[in-house]
Short mmCIF file of C-alpha atoms in Angstrom, two decimals:
data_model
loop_
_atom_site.label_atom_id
_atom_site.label_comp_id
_atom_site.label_asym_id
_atom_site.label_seq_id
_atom_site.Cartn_x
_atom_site.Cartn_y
_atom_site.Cartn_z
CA UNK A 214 -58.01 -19.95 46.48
CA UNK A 215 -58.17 -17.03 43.87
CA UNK A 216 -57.27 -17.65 39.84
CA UNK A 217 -54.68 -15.94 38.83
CA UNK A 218 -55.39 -13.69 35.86
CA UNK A 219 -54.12 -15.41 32.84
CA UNK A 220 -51.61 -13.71 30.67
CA UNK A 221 -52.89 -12.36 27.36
CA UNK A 222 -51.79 -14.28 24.25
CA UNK A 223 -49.46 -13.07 21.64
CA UNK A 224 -49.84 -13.92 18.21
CA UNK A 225 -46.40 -14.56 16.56
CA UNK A 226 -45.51 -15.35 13.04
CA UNK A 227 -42.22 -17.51 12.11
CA UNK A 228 -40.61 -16.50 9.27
CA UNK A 229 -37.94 -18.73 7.13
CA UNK A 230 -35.27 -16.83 6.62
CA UNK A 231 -33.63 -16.83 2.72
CA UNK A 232 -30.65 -18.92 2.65
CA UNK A 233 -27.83 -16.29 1.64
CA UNK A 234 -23.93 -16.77 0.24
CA UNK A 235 -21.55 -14.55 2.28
CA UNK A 236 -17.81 -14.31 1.18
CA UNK A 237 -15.21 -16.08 3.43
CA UNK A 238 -12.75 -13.50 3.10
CA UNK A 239 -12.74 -10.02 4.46
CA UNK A 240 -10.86 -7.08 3.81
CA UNK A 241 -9.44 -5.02 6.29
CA UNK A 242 -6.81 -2.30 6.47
CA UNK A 243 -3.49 -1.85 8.97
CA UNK A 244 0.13 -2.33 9.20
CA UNK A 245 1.96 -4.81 9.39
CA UNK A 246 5.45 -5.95 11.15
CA UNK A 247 8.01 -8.61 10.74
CA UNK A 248 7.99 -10.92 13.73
CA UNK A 249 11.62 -11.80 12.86
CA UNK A 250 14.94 -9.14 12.63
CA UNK A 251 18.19 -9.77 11.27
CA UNK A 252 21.45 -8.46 12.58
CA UNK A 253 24.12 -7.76 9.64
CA UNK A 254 27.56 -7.89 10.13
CA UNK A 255 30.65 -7.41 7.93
CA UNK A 256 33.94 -9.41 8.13
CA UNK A 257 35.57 -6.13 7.50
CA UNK A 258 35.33 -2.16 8.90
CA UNK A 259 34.53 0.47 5.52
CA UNK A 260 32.52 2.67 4.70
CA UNK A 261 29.08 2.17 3.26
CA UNK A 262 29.20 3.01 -0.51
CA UNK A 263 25.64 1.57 -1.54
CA UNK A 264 22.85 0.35 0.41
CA UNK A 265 20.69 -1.26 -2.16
CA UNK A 266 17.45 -2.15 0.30
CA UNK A 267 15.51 -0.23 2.10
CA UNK A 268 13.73 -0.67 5.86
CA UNK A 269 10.73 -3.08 4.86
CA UNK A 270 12.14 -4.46 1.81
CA UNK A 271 11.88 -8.07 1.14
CA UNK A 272 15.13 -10.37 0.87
CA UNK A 273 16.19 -13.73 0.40
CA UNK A 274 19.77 -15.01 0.68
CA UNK A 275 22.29 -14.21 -1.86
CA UNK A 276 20.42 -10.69 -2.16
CA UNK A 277 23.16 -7.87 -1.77
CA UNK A 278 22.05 -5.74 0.92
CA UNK A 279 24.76 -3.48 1.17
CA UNK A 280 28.69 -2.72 -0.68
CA UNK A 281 31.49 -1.00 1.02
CA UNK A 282 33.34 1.79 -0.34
CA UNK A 283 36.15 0.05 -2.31
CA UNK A 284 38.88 2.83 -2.39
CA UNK A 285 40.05 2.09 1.17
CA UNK A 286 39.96 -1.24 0.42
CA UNK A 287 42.43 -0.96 -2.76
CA UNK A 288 44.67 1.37 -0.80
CA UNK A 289 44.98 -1.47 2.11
CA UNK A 290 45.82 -3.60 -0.61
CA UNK A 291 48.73 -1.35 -2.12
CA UNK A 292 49.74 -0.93 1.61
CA UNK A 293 49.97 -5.20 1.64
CA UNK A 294 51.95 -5.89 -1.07
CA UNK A 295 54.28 -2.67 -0.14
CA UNK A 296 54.53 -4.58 3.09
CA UNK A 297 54.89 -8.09 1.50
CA UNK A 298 58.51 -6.64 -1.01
CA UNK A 299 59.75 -4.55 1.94
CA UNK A 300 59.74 -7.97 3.96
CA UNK A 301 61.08 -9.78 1.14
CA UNK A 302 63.32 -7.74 0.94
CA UNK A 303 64.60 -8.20 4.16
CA UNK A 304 64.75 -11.52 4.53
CA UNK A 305 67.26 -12.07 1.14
CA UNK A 306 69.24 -9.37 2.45
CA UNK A 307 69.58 -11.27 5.80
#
């Protein structure tokens, strides 16, 4: 039976490595996006007069996030109590 050639033999050295501090936090760039939405609604139809908040804008309850115009309000008013002494009316007449 032949030998078989025997591999030559590498020298190595080990080395300790230095024992190093690296920060737990890292900083990265990028957008972010709320994973919730909210769907506003009014009890009444208007128009928007002021619209406080903007897309993105952080709110928490009781924040006013939007006011209606109030002049057709006050005018549906007028138009009630109009109503309310014409009906009035009526009814001692009757």
């Amino acid at each position: 039976a032949e030998a078989e050639p025997k591999a030559a033999l590498r020298t190595v050295a080990v080395v300790t490595p230095p024992r190093k501090t690296f920060a737990r936090a890292i900083r990265i760039s990028g957008l972010t996006e709320a994973d919730k939405r909210a769907v506003l609604a009014v009890r009444v139809a208007g128009v928007i007069d002021k619209l406080p908040v903007k897309q993105g804008d952080h709110v928490k309850t009781g924040d006013l996030v939007l006011m209606l115009a109030a002049e057709e309000k006050l005018s549906n008013v007028d138009n009630a109590r109009q109503l309310l002494a014409q009906r009035k009316a009526e009814l001692d007449a009757a």
